[in-house]
Amino acid sequence: MAKSEKPYHHGDLAPSLRMAAREILKEEGLSALSLRSVAKRAGVSHAAPYRHFASREALLVDLAIEGFADLRNEIVKAAAAPGLPADRIAHIGAAYAGFAARNGGLLRLMFGSELPNRAEFPALKQATDSIGAEIGRALGDPVIGLAAWATVHGLAILSIENILDLGQVQAGMDVLPSRAEILLRSLFSQPLH
Amino acid sequence: MAKSEKPYHHGDLAPSLRMAAREILKEEGLSALSLRSVAKRAGVSHAAPYRHFASREALLVDLAIEGFADLRNEIVKAAAAPGLPADRIAHIGAAYAGFAARNGGLLRLMFGSELPNRAEFPALKQATDSIGAEIGRALGDPVIGLAAWATVHGLAILSIENILDLGQVQAGMDVLPSRAEILLRSLFSQPLH
DNA sequence: TGTACATCAGTGAACGCGCGTTCACTGATGTAC
DNA sequence: TGTACATCAGTGAACGCGCGTTCACTGATGTAC
């Protein structure tokens, strides 16, 4: 069965839909993410996704959970990097800002109002909470962790919405992490120890 | 000309449209804010807004600018409150979080991706920048101001999207300001002086 | 190994909806004389 | 003060669009015997 023959059954559509959705988020942004556009990009009729996702919302929740897992991984990695404890928040901030710069559409989905019924999806809530928990763990204090999360998140959001022009100074957005790092270091170097 | 007679000419439609839009943002949220819904609420045909706004985007930009002016006013007021300089950020944070809790839909419009072409509207950029400038002025240092803005903004955003359940603990969202204040005080009491 | 049949993934037409925008119009206002 | 007329705000029908979701269907898979 050659791939070019387009068999009637796709075989493994669910992951393909997820991948297509991530591509749309990356290339066209959150506002272009509809069930129909995802199906189209996956090369399948627009009703096909309903065999794998109960609704548009279910797909979005799935994507968001996946996104939180990815973000969490990057935070864990950043927190484990060698350096002084006081540098941890700066590393985390750089990782967070980098993730945001690379996955703006996904971040907007994860944290935005496209998913107003978060409470109805326990797995989503759990994935979301794990971000704050991980930062709190890295900093050794849940309250400081919460505030640090807010700082890092605010920085990332304000940047991707072009409200702060941290990255804009240089050519691309990849400067953002280093700028975020500097900011956070200047902020947190004293109260943390 | 009694008000109940519904004259052909509205008289002062532009402000009425703005008001209608604010009501929709408050009662139904950003996703319900269409030109048609605004016109309907203002009691006017759905083409009427085009006599006062060039496009849907123009109306949104107008609303956002107004929102930034309101937010700025509250920040200025909070920064002028008596107290130690180190308390300023806490007061600003409380004001910011309060504004967010009262105007969630508007805040999403002001800072979200519904307005992807911010750069095309100088007045919008100016209104946006004035927020950061005001916080920087209150704290006496533009870089610290930037980071403080990020913290306060992140806290507000994470709260209104139900990602942090600060307010959710108690009955209303009116606990939010005091909670934000505690967080911010613990964060900034040392590096500020 | 071969056949009947249940299962299920993907199809394509159809639904009703709300949207932004355009257009020729109509009703009201206010200004020039 | 009165009349003709230009101006302009608001109307309602119409456009084309993309959306989420449902439905009866068809093609393929794989299991029971």
GROMACS .gro file of C-alpha atoms (C1' of nucleotides) in nm:
model
  452
    1MET     CA    1   0.000   0.000   0.000
    2ALA     CA    2   0.197   0.295  -0.127
    3LYS     CA    3   0.148   0.622   0.057
    4SER     CA    4   0.062   0.798  -0.264
    5GLU     CA    5  -0.244   0.577  -0.316
    6LYS     CA    6  -0.444   0.751  -0.045
    7PRO     CA    7  -0.619   0.458   0.115
    8TYR     CA    8  -0.971   0.498   0.235
    9HIS     CA    9  -0.864   0.450   0.593
   10HIS     CA   10  -0.603   0.685   0.719
   11GLY     CA   11  -0.463   0.445   0.973
   12ASP     CA   12  -0.360   0.678   1.251
   13LEU     CA   13  -0.563   0.988   1.210
   14ALA     CA   14  -0.569   1.122   1.566
   15PRO     CA   15  -0.195   1.200   1.584
   16SER     CA   16  -0.207   1.337   1.232
   17LEU     CA   17  -0.482   1.575   1.335
   18ARG     CA   18  -0.279   1.687   1.633
   19MET     CA   19   0.019   1.748   1.413
   20ALA     CA   20  -0.186   1.936   1.156
   21ALA     CA   21  -0.329   2.152   1.433
   22ARG     CA   22   0.015   2.236   1.566
   23GLU     CA   23   0.122   2.336   1.218
   24ILE     CA   24  -0.176   2.564   1.178
   25LEU     CA   25  -0.107   2.722   1.516
   26LYS     CA   26   0.250   2.783   1.410
   27GLU     CA   27   0.188   2.907   1.058
   28GLU     CA   28  -0.148   3.081   1.075
   29GLY     CA   29  -0.220   3.132   1.440
   30LEU     CA   30  -0.496   3.045   1.681
   31SER     CA   31  -0.769   3.229   1.493
   32ALA     CA   32  -0.717   2.999   1.194
   33LEU     CA   33  -0.755   2.684   1.401
   34SER     CA   34  -1.092   2.534   1.311
   35LEU     CA   35  -1.192   2.172   1.295
   36ARG     CA   36  -1.236   2.210   0.924
   37SER     CA   37  -0.894   2.362   0.866
   38VAL     CA   38  -0.733   2.086   1.069
   39ALA     CA   39  -0.912   1.815   0.874
   40LYS     CA   40  -0.819   1.979   0.549
   41ARG     CA   41  -0.454   1.998   0.638
   42ALA     CA   42  -0.457   1.636   0.747
   43GLY     CA   43  -0.598   1.549   0.404
   44VAL     CA   44  -0.926   1.416   0.528
   45SER     CA   45  -1.292   1.513   0.500
   46HIS     CA   46  -1.411   1.772   0.747
   47ALA     CA   47  -1.632   1.524   0.931
   48ALA     CA   48  -1.358   1.270   0.985
   49PRO     CA   49  -1.220   1.426   1.307
   50TYR     CA   50  -1.545   1.337   1.481
   51ARG     CA   51  -1.432   0.973   1.486
   52HIS     CA   52  -1.149   1.079   1.716
   53PHE     CA   53  -1.258   1.394   1.895
   54ALA     CA   54  -1.605   1.455   2.034
   55SER     CA   55  -1.601   1.822   1.940
   56ARG     CA   56  -1.383   2.111   1.847
   57GLU     CA   57  -1.342   2.187   2.215
   58ALA     CA   58  -1.217   1.835   2.283
   59LEU     CA   59  -0.945   1.875   2.023
   60LEU     CA   60  -0.841   2.211   2.163
   61VAL     CA   61  -0.823   2.070   2.515
   62ASP     CA   62  -0.613   1.784   2.388
   63LEU     CA   63  -0.374   2.024   2.218
   64ALA     CA   64  -0.351   2.243   2.526
   65ILE     CA   65  -0.267   1.947   2.749
   66GLU     CA   66   0.003   1.842   2.508
   67GLY     CA   67   0.134   2.197   2.509
   68PHE     CA   68   0.149   2.212   2.887
   69ALA     CA   69   0.343   1.886   2.893
   70ASP     CA   70   0.593   2.028   2.646
   71LEU     CA   71   0.629   2.351   2.840
   72ARG     CA   72   0.670   2.162   3.164
   73ASN     CA   73   0.949   1.956   3.013
   74GLU     CA   74   1.137   2.266   2.914
   75ILE     CA   75   1.095   2.416   3.260
   76VAL     CA   76   1.222   2.102   3.427
   77LYS     CA   77   1.520   2.096   3.197
   78ALA     CA   78   1.597   2.463   3.262
   79ALA     CA   79   1.565   2.421   3.638
   80ALA     CA   80   1.810   2.134   3.633
   81ALA     CA   81   2.080   2.333   3.456
   82PRO     CA   82   2.393   2.397   3.662
   83GLY     CA   83   2.428   2.736   3.830
   84LEU     CA   84   2.337   2.918   4.148
   85PRO     CA   85   1.986   2.869   4.287
   86ALA     CA   86   1.928   3.238   4.229
   87ASP     CA   87   1.990   3.183   3.860
   88ARG     CA   88   1.720   2.923   3.833
   89ILE     CA   89   1.439   3.166   3.780
   90ALA     CA   90   1.637   3.334   3.506
   91HIS     CA   91   1.692   3.003   3.329
   92ILE     CA   92   1.329   2.911   3.367
   93GLY     CA   93   1.227   3.249   3.238
   94ALA     CA   94   1.450   3.213   2.936
   95ALA     CA   95   1.308   2.869   2.863
   96TYR     CA   96   0.953   2.995   2.908
   97ALA     CA   97   1.007   3.296   2.687
   98GLY     CA   98   1.174   3.078   2.427
   99PHE     CA   99   0.882   2.839   2.426
  100ALA     CA  100   0.645   3.132   2.387
  101ALA     CA  101   0.845   3.277   2.100
  102ARG     CA  102   0.849   2.943   1.920
  103ASN     CA  103   0.486   2.852   1.998
  104GLY     CA  104   0.289   3.173   2.020
  105GLY     CA  105  -0.034   3.031   1.887
  106LEU     CA  106  -0.016   2.730   2.114
  107LEU     CA  107   0.057   2.945   2.419
  108ARG     CA  108  -0.245   3.159   2.340
  109LEU     CA  109  -0.456   2.846   2.323
  110MET     CA  110  -0.314   2.709   2.647
  111PHE     CA  111  -0.369   3.024   2.851
  112GLY     CA  112  -0.631   3.218   2.661
  113SER     CA  113  -1.007   3.245   2.665
  114GLU     CA  114  -1.060   3.009   2.374
  115LEU     CA  115  -1.111   2.747   2.643
  116PRO     CA  116  -1.359   2.907   2.882
  117ASN     CA  117  -1.464   2.577   3.037
  118ARG     CA  118  -1.134   2.471   3.185
  119ALA     CA  119  -1.301   2.342   3.500
  120GLU     CA  120  -1.481   2.073   3.300
  121PHE     CA  121  -1.155   1.904   3.203
  122PRO     CA  122  -0.963   1.770   3.503
  123ALA     CA  123  -0.671   1.655   3.291
  124LEU     CA  124  -0.636   2.007   3.156
  125LYS     CA  125  -0.642   2.157   3.502
  126GLN     CA  126  -0.382   1.910   3.618
  127ALA     CA  127  -0.155   1.983   3.322
  128THR     CA  128  -0.193   2.355   3.387
  129ASP     CA  129  -0.124   2.329   3.758
  130SER     CA  130   0.189   2.129   3.692
  131ILE     CA  131   0.350   2.440   3.545
  132GLY     CA  132   0.309   2.639   3.864
  133ALA     CA  133   0.404   2.341   4.075
  134GLU     CA  134   0.724   2.287   3.880
  135ILE     CA  135   0.831   2.649   3.914
  136GLY     CA  136   0.747   2.647   4.284
  137ARG     CA  137   0.953   2.331   4.330
  138ALA     CA  138   1.249   2.480   4.148
  139LEU     CA  139   1.242   2.790   4.365
  140GLY     CA  140   1.173   2.606   4.687
  141ASP     CA  141   0.868   2.813   4.780
  142PRO     CA  142   0.519   2.782   4.631
  143VAL     CA  143   0.422   3.144   4.689
  144ILE     CA  144   0.739   3.284   4.539
  145GLY     CA  145   0.691   3.027   4.266
  146LEU     CA  146   0.347   3.164   4.191
  147ALA     CA  147   0.471   3.520   4.165
  148ALA     CA  148   0.766   3.409   3.958
  149TRP     CA  149   0.532   3.224   3.727
  150ALA     CA  150   0.326   3.539   3.690
  151THR     CA  151   0.635   3.744   3.605
  152VAL     CA  152   0.767   3.497   3.355
  153HIS     CA  153   0.428   3.446   3.200
  154GLY     CA  154   0.353   3.816   3.182
  155LEU     CA  155   0.682   3.878   3.014
  156ALA     CA  156   0.617   3.605   2.760
  157ILE     CA  157   0.262   3.718   2.685
  158LEU     CA  158   0.347   4.088   2.660
  159SER     CA  159   0.626   3.994   2.423
  160ILE     CA  160   0.435   3.773   2.183
  161GLU     CA  161   0.155   4.028   2.160
  162ASN     CA  162   0.406   4.292   2.059
  163ILE     CA  163   0.336   4.502   2.363
  164LEU     CA  164   0.689   4.489   2.491
  165ASP     CA  165   0.950   4.510   2.221
  166LEU     CA  166   1.215   4.307   2.393
  167GLY     CA  167   1.294   4.098   2.090
  168GLN     CA  168   1.187   4.347   1.830
  169VAL     CA  169   1.510   4.539   1.888
  170GLN     CA  170   1.703   4.275   1.703
  171ALA     CA  171   1.603   4.085   1.393
  172GLY     CA  172   1.417   3.786   1.530
  173MET     CA  173   1.232   3.688   1.842
  174ASP     CA  174   1.507   3.454   1.952
  175VAL     CA  175   1.672   3.733   2.147
  176LEU     CA  176   1.377   3.726   2.380
  177PRO     CA  177   1.509   3.453   2.609
  178SER     CA  178   1.834   3.634   2.681
  179ARG     CA  179   1.656   3.963   2.743
  180ALA     CA  180   1.406   3.793   2.968
  181GLU     CA  181   1.693   3.634   3.151
  182ILE     CA  182   1.857   3.966   3.222
  183LEU     CA  183   1.534   4.119   3.345
  184LEU     CA  184   1.452   3.831   3.571
  185ARG     CA  185   1.802   3.812   3.709
  186SER     CA  186   1.790   4.178   3.806
  187LEU     CA  187   1.455   4.124   3.968
  188PHE     CA  188   1.501   3.804   4.158
  189SER     CA  189   1.868   3.797   4.242
  190GLN     CA  190   1.812   3.961   4.577
  191PRO     CA  191   1.497   3.811   4.731
  192LEU     CA  192   1.601   3.458   4.636
  193HIS     CA  193   1.902   3.299   4.799
  194MET     CA  194  -3.891   6.472   2.058
  195ALA     CA  195  -3.954   6.211   2.322
  196LYS     CA  196  -3.693   5.941   2.363
  197SER     CA  197  -3.953   5.672   2.317
  198GLU     CA  198  -4.028   5.789   1.964
  199LYS     CA  199  -3.708   5.647   1.820
  200PRO     CA  200  -3.612   5.921   1.583
  201TYR     CA  201  -3.452   5.831   1.254
  202HIS     CA  202  -3.129   5.996   1.354
  203HIS     CA  203  -2.973   5.871   1.669
  204GLY     CA  204  -2.795   6.194   1.747
  205ASP     CA  205  -2.480   6.071   1.912
  206LEU     CA  206  -2.428   5.720   1.793
  207ALA     CA  207  -2.051   5.683   1.830
  208PRO     CA  208  -2.048   5.705   2.210
  209SER     CA  209  -2.353   5.483   2.226
  210LEU     CA  210  -2.171   5.221   2.022
  211ARG     CA  211  -1.874   5.241   2.254
  212MET     CA  212  -2.099   5.198   2.552
  213ALA     CA  213  -2.283   4.907   2.394
  214ALA     CA  214  -1.953   4.742   2.317
  215ARG     CA  215  -1.834   4.780   2.674
  216GLU     CA  216  -2.156   4.622   2.795
  217ILE     CA  217  -2.112   4.326   2.563
  218LEU     CA  218  -1.754   4.283   2.678
  219LYS     CA  219  -1.873   4.282   3.035
  220GLU     CA  220  -2.178   4.062   2.998
  221GLU     CA  221  -2.091   3.823   2.717
  222GLY     CA  222  -1.718   3.849   2.670
  223LEU     CA  223  -1.481   3.929   2.388
  224SER     CA  224  -1.594   3.644   2.166
  225ALA     CA  225  -1.943   3.794   2.149
  226LEU     CA  226  -1.817   4.133   2.038
  227SER     CA  227  -1.910   4.172   1.673
  228LEU     CA  228  -2.003   4.484   1.484
  229ARG     CA  229  -2.350   4.341   1.442
  230SER     CA  230  -2.399   4.266   1.809
  231VAL     CA  231  -2.283   4.614   1.901
  232ALA     CA  232  -2.521   4.776   1.654
  233LYS     CA  233  -2.806   4.560   1.778
  234ARG     CA  234  -2.747   4.654   2.139
  235ALA     CA  235  -2.726   5.020   2.047
  236GLY     CA  236  -3.067   4.980   1.881
  237VAL     CA  237  -2.950   5.059   1.533
  238SER     CA  238  -2.924   4.874   1.203
  239HIS     CA  239  -2.611   4.667   1.158
  240ALA     CA  240  -2.474   4.892   0.887
  241ALA     CA  241  -2.507   5.210   1.089
  242PRO     CA  242  -2.171   5.178   1.269
  243TYR     CA  243  -1.995   5.229   0.937
  244ARG     CA  244  -2.087   5.598   0.954
  245HIS     CA  245  -1.865   5.625   1.262
  246PHE     CA  246  -1.605   5.350   1.238
  247ALA     CA  247  -1.426   5.245   0.925
  248SER     CA  248  -1.428   4.879   1.018
  249ARG     CA  249  -1.467   4.635   1.298
  250GLU     CA  250  -1.097   4.667   1.367
  251ALA     CA  251  -1.126   5.044   1.401
  252LEU     CA  252  -1.392   5.006   1.667
  253LEU     CA  253  -1.185   4.751   1.856
  254VAL     CA  254  -0.882   4.978   1.846
  255ASP     CA  255  -1.092   5.263   1.975
  256LEU     CA  256  -1.221   5.052   2.262
  257ALA     CA  257  -0.873   4.931   2.349
  258ILE     CA  258  -0.736   5.284   2.358
  259GLU     CA  259  -1.017   5.388   2.588
  260GLY     CA  260  -0.945   5.085   2.805
  261PHE     CA  261  -0.578   5.172   2.832
  262ALA     CA  262  -0.666   5.524   2.937
  263ASP     CA  263  -0.895   5.388   3.208
  264LEU     CA  264  -0.634   5.144   3.331
  265ARG     CA  265  -0.370   5.413   3.331
  266ASN     CA  266  -0.590   5.636   3.543
  267GLU     CA  267  -0.630   5.366   3.801
  268ILE     CA  268  -0.256   5.304   3.808
  269VAL     CA  269  -0.182   5.672   3.855
  270LYS     CA  270  -0.433   5.691   4.135
  271ALA     CA  271  -0.290   5.382   4.305
  272ALA     CA  272   0.066   5.510   4.274
  273ALA     CA  273  -0.030   5.836   4.438
  274ALA     CA  274  -0.177   5.669   4.745
  275PRO     CA  275   0.011   5.736   5.070
  276GLY     CA  276   0.254   5.474   5.194
  277LEU     CA  277   0.612   5.359   5.161
  278PRO     CA  278   0.765   5.351   4.813
  279ALA     CA  279   0.794   4.975   4.851
  280ASP     CA  280   0.418   4.959   4.890
  281ARG     CA  281   0.359   5.130   4.560
  282ILE     CA  282   0.392   4.820   4.351
  283ALA     CA  283   0.148   4.640   4.577
  284HIS     CA  284  -0.105   4.918   4.538
  285ILE     CA  285  -0.055   4.924   4.164
  286GLY     CA  286  -0.088   4.548   4.152
  287ALA     CA  287  -0.409   4.561   4.349
  288ALA     CA  288  -0.549   4.828   4.118
  289TYR     CA  289  -0.444   4.635   3.811
  290ALA     CA  290  -0.591   4.309   3.936
  291GLY     CA  291  -0.909   4.487   4.033
  292PHE     CA  292  -0.939   4.641   3.690
  293ALA     CA  293  -0.887   4.298   3.534
  294ALA     CA  294  -1.147   4.138   3.756
  295ARG     CA  295  -1.400   4.407   3.668
  296ASN     CA  296  -1.312   4.425   3.297
  297GLY     CA  297  -1.195   4.082   3.189
  298GLY     CA  298  -1.327   4.103   2.836
  299LEU     CA  299  -1.183   4.448   2.784
  300LEU     CA  300  -0.844   4.343   2.917
  301ARG     CA  301  -0.841   4.049   2.677
  302LEU     CA  302  -0.914   4.288   2.394
  303MET     CA  303  -0.646   4.533   2.506
  304PHE     CA  304  -0.370   4.277   2.538
  305GLY     CA  305  -0.482   3.983   2.328
  306SER     CA  306  -0.436   3.870   1.973
  307GLU     CA  307  -0.769   4.004   1.853
  308LEU     CA  308  -0.567   4.307   1.745
  309PRO     CA  309  -0.276   4.158   1.552
  310ASN     CA  310  -0.195   4.482   1.372
  311ARG     CA  311  -0.109   4.697   1.668
  312ALA     CA  312   0.180   4.858   1.483
  313GLU     CA  313  -0.059   5.017   1.236
  314PHE     CA  314  -0.225   5.228   1.504
  315PRO     CA  315   0.015   5.477   1.663
  316ALA     CA  316  -0.244   5.600   1.911
  317LEU     CA  317  -0.294   5.245   2.029
  318LYS     CA  318   0.077   5.190   2.073
  319GLN     CA  319   0.106   5.513   2.264
  320ALA     CA  320  -0.183   5.424   2.493
  321THR     CA  321  -0.028   5.083   2.554
  322ASP     CA  322   0.318   5.219   2.625
  323SER     CA  323   0.178   5.466   2.874
  324ILE     CA  324   0.095   5.175   3.106
  325GLY     CA  325   0.454   5.060   3.127
  326ALA     CA  326   0.578   5.418   3.148
  327GLU     CA  327   0.347   5.493   3.438
  328ILE     CA  328   0.456   5.190   3.635
  329GLY     CA  329   0.819   5.265   3.564
  330ARG     CA  330   0.770   5.622   3.683
  331ALA     CA  331   0.602   5.509   4.003
  332LEU     CA  332   0.886   5.272   4.082
  333GLY     CA  333   1.160   5.509   3.979
  334ASP     CA  334   1.328   5.264   3.741
  335PRO     CA  335   1.208   5.173   3.392
  336VAL     CA  336   1.359   4.824   3.393
  337ILE     CA  337   1.217   4.733   3.729
  338GLY     CA  338   0.897   4.890   3.607
  339LEU     CA  339   0.891   4.661   3.309
  340ALA     CA  340   0.937   4.351   3.517
  341ALA     CA  341   0.682   4.472   3.768
  342TRP     CA  342   0.438   4.530   3.487
  343ALA     CA  343   0.496   4.175   3.369
  344THR     CA  344   0.432   4.038   3.717
  345VAL     CA  345   0.120   4.236   3.774
  346HIS     CA  346  -0.008   4.162   3.428
  347GLY     CA  347   0.072   3.792   3.450
  348LEU     CA  348  -0.108   3.771   3.782
  349ALA     CA  349  -0.411   3.945   3.639
  350ILE     CA  350  -0.422   3.732   3.324
  351LEU     CA  351  -0.368   3.403   3.502
  352SER     CA  352  -0.648   3.498   3.739
  353ILE     CA  353  -0.910   3.597   3.488
  354GLU     CA  354  -0.844   3.286   3.281
  355ASN     CA  355  -0.905   3.072   3.588
  356ILE     CA  356  -0.555   2.934   3.581
  357LEU     CA  357  -0.477   3.059   3.926
  358ASP     CA  358  -0.766   3.018   4.165
  359LEU     CA  359  -0.678   3.303   4.395
  360GLY     CA  360  -1.018   3.461   4.390
  361GLN     CA  361  -1.212   3.145   4.329
  362VAL     CA  362  -1.138   3.041   4.688
  363GLN     CA  363  -1.377   3.297   4.823
  364ALA     CA  364  -1.712   3.398   4.689
  365GLY     CA  365  -1.627   3.673   4.446
  366MET     CA  366  -1.331   3.807   4.264
  367ASP     CA  367  -1.304   4.097   4.506
  368VAL     CA  368  -1.054   3.906   4.714
  369LEU     CA  369  -0.816   3.920   4.424
  370PRO     CA  370  -0.673   4.267   4.493
  371SER     CA  371  -0.574   4.187   4.848
  372ARG     CA  372  -0.424   3.854   4.748
  373ALA     CA  373  -0.227   4.015   4.471
  374GLU     CA  374  -0.108   4.272   4.717
  375ILE     CA  375   0.031   4.011   4.952
  376LEU     CA  376   0.207   3.831   4.671
  377LEU     CA  377   0.358   4.143   4.531
  378ARG     CA  378   0.467   4.272   4.867
  379SER     CA  379   0.653   3.951   4.940
  380LEU     CA  380   0.820   3.975   4.603
  381PHE     CA  381   0.921   4.335   4.584
  382SER     CA  382   0.973   4.441   4.941
  383GLN     CA  383   1.344   4.377   4.921
  384PRO     CA  384   1.470   4.493   4.581
  385LEU     CA  385   1.274   4.815   4.598
  386HIS     CA  386   1.370   5.082   4.846
  387DT     C1'  387  -0.772  -2.160   0.411
  388DG     C1'  388  -1.225  -1.955   0.296
  389DT     C1'  389  -1.643  -1.720   0.370
  390DA     C1'  390  -2.012  -1.439   0.620
  391DC     C1'  391  -2.068  -1.070   0.879
  392DA     C1'  392  -2.010  -0.721   1.244
  393DT     C1'  393  -1.749  -0.329   1.327
  394DC     C1'  394  -1.590   0.097   1.244
  395DA     C1'  395  -1.321   0.487   0.999
  396DG     C1'  396  -1.382   0.812   0.652
  397DT     C1'  397  -1.717   1.054   0.295
  398DG     C1'  398  -1.983   1.420   0.108
  399DA     C1'  399  -2.408   1.654   0.116
  400DA     C1'  400  -2.677   1.923   0.399
  401DC     C1'  401  -2.842   2.206   0.812
  402DG     C1'  402  -2.865   2.661   1.012
  403DC     C1'  403  -2.591   3.024   1.182
  404DG     C1'  404  -2.353   3.472   1.238
  405DC     C1'  405  -2.019   3.731   1.043
  406DG     C1'  406  -1.799   4.186   0.784
  407DT     C1'  407  -1.891   4.461   0.427
  408DT     C1'  408  -2.133   4.696   0.024
  409DC     C1'  409  -2.510   4.926  -0.188
  410DA     C1'  410  -2.890   5.200  -0.342
  411DC     C1'  411  -3.221   5.401  -0.069
  412DT     C1'  412  -3.472   5.729   0.258
  413DG     C1'  413  -3.547   6.038   0.614
  414DA     C1'  414  -3.379   6.436   0.871
  415DT     C1'  415  -3.083   6.834   0.938
  416DG     C1'  416  -2.913   7.263   0.856
  417DT     C1'  417  -2.735   7.624   0.546
  418DA     C1'  418  -2.756   7.973   0.151
  419DC     C1'  419  -3.024   8.293  -0.032
  420DT     C1'  420  -3.930   8.431   0.799
  421DG     C1'  421  -3.954   8.104   0.408
  422DT     C1'  422  -3.794   7.803   0.059
  423DA     C1'  423  -3.456   7.514  -0.223
  424DC     C1'  424  -3.112   7.218  -0.181
  425DA     C1'  425  -2.680   6.997  -0.032
  426DT     C1'  426  -2.527   6.707   0.319
  427DC     C1'  427  -2.518   6.324   0.580
  428DA     C1'  428  -2.683   5.957   0.931
  429DG     C1'  429  -2.937   5.550   0.944
  430DT     C1'  430  -3.193   5.153   0.672
  431DG     C1'  431  -3.262   4.697   0.503
  432DA     C1'  432  -3.160   4.380   0.150
  433DA     C1'  433  -2.797   4.136  -0.035
  434DC     C1'  434  -2.316   3.936  -0.113
  435DG     C1'  435  -2.010   3.552  -0.015
  436DC     C1'  436  -1.785   3.321   0.347
  437DG     C1'  437  -1.643   2.973   0.691
  438DC     C1'  438  -1.799   2.760   1.076
  439DG     C1'  439  -1.958   2.323   1.398
  440DT     C1'  440  -2.230   1.953   1.370
  441DT     C1'  441  -2.544   1.574   1.188
  442DC     C1'  442  -2.662   1.216   0.876
  443DA     C1'  443  -2.713   0.826   0.576
  444DC     C1'  444  -2.372   0.628   0.315
  445DT     C1'  445  -1.957   0.342   0.163
  446DG     C1'  446  -1.533   0.124   0.177
  447DA     C1'  447  -1.206  -0.145   0.446
  448DT     C1'  448  -1.074  -0.430   0.834
  449DG     C1'  449  -1.068  -0.810   1.105
  450DT     C1'  450  -1.301  -1.182   1.361
  451DA     C1'  451  -1.603  -1.612   1.418
  452DC     C1'  452  -1.686  -2.020   1.232
   0.00000   0.00000   0.00000
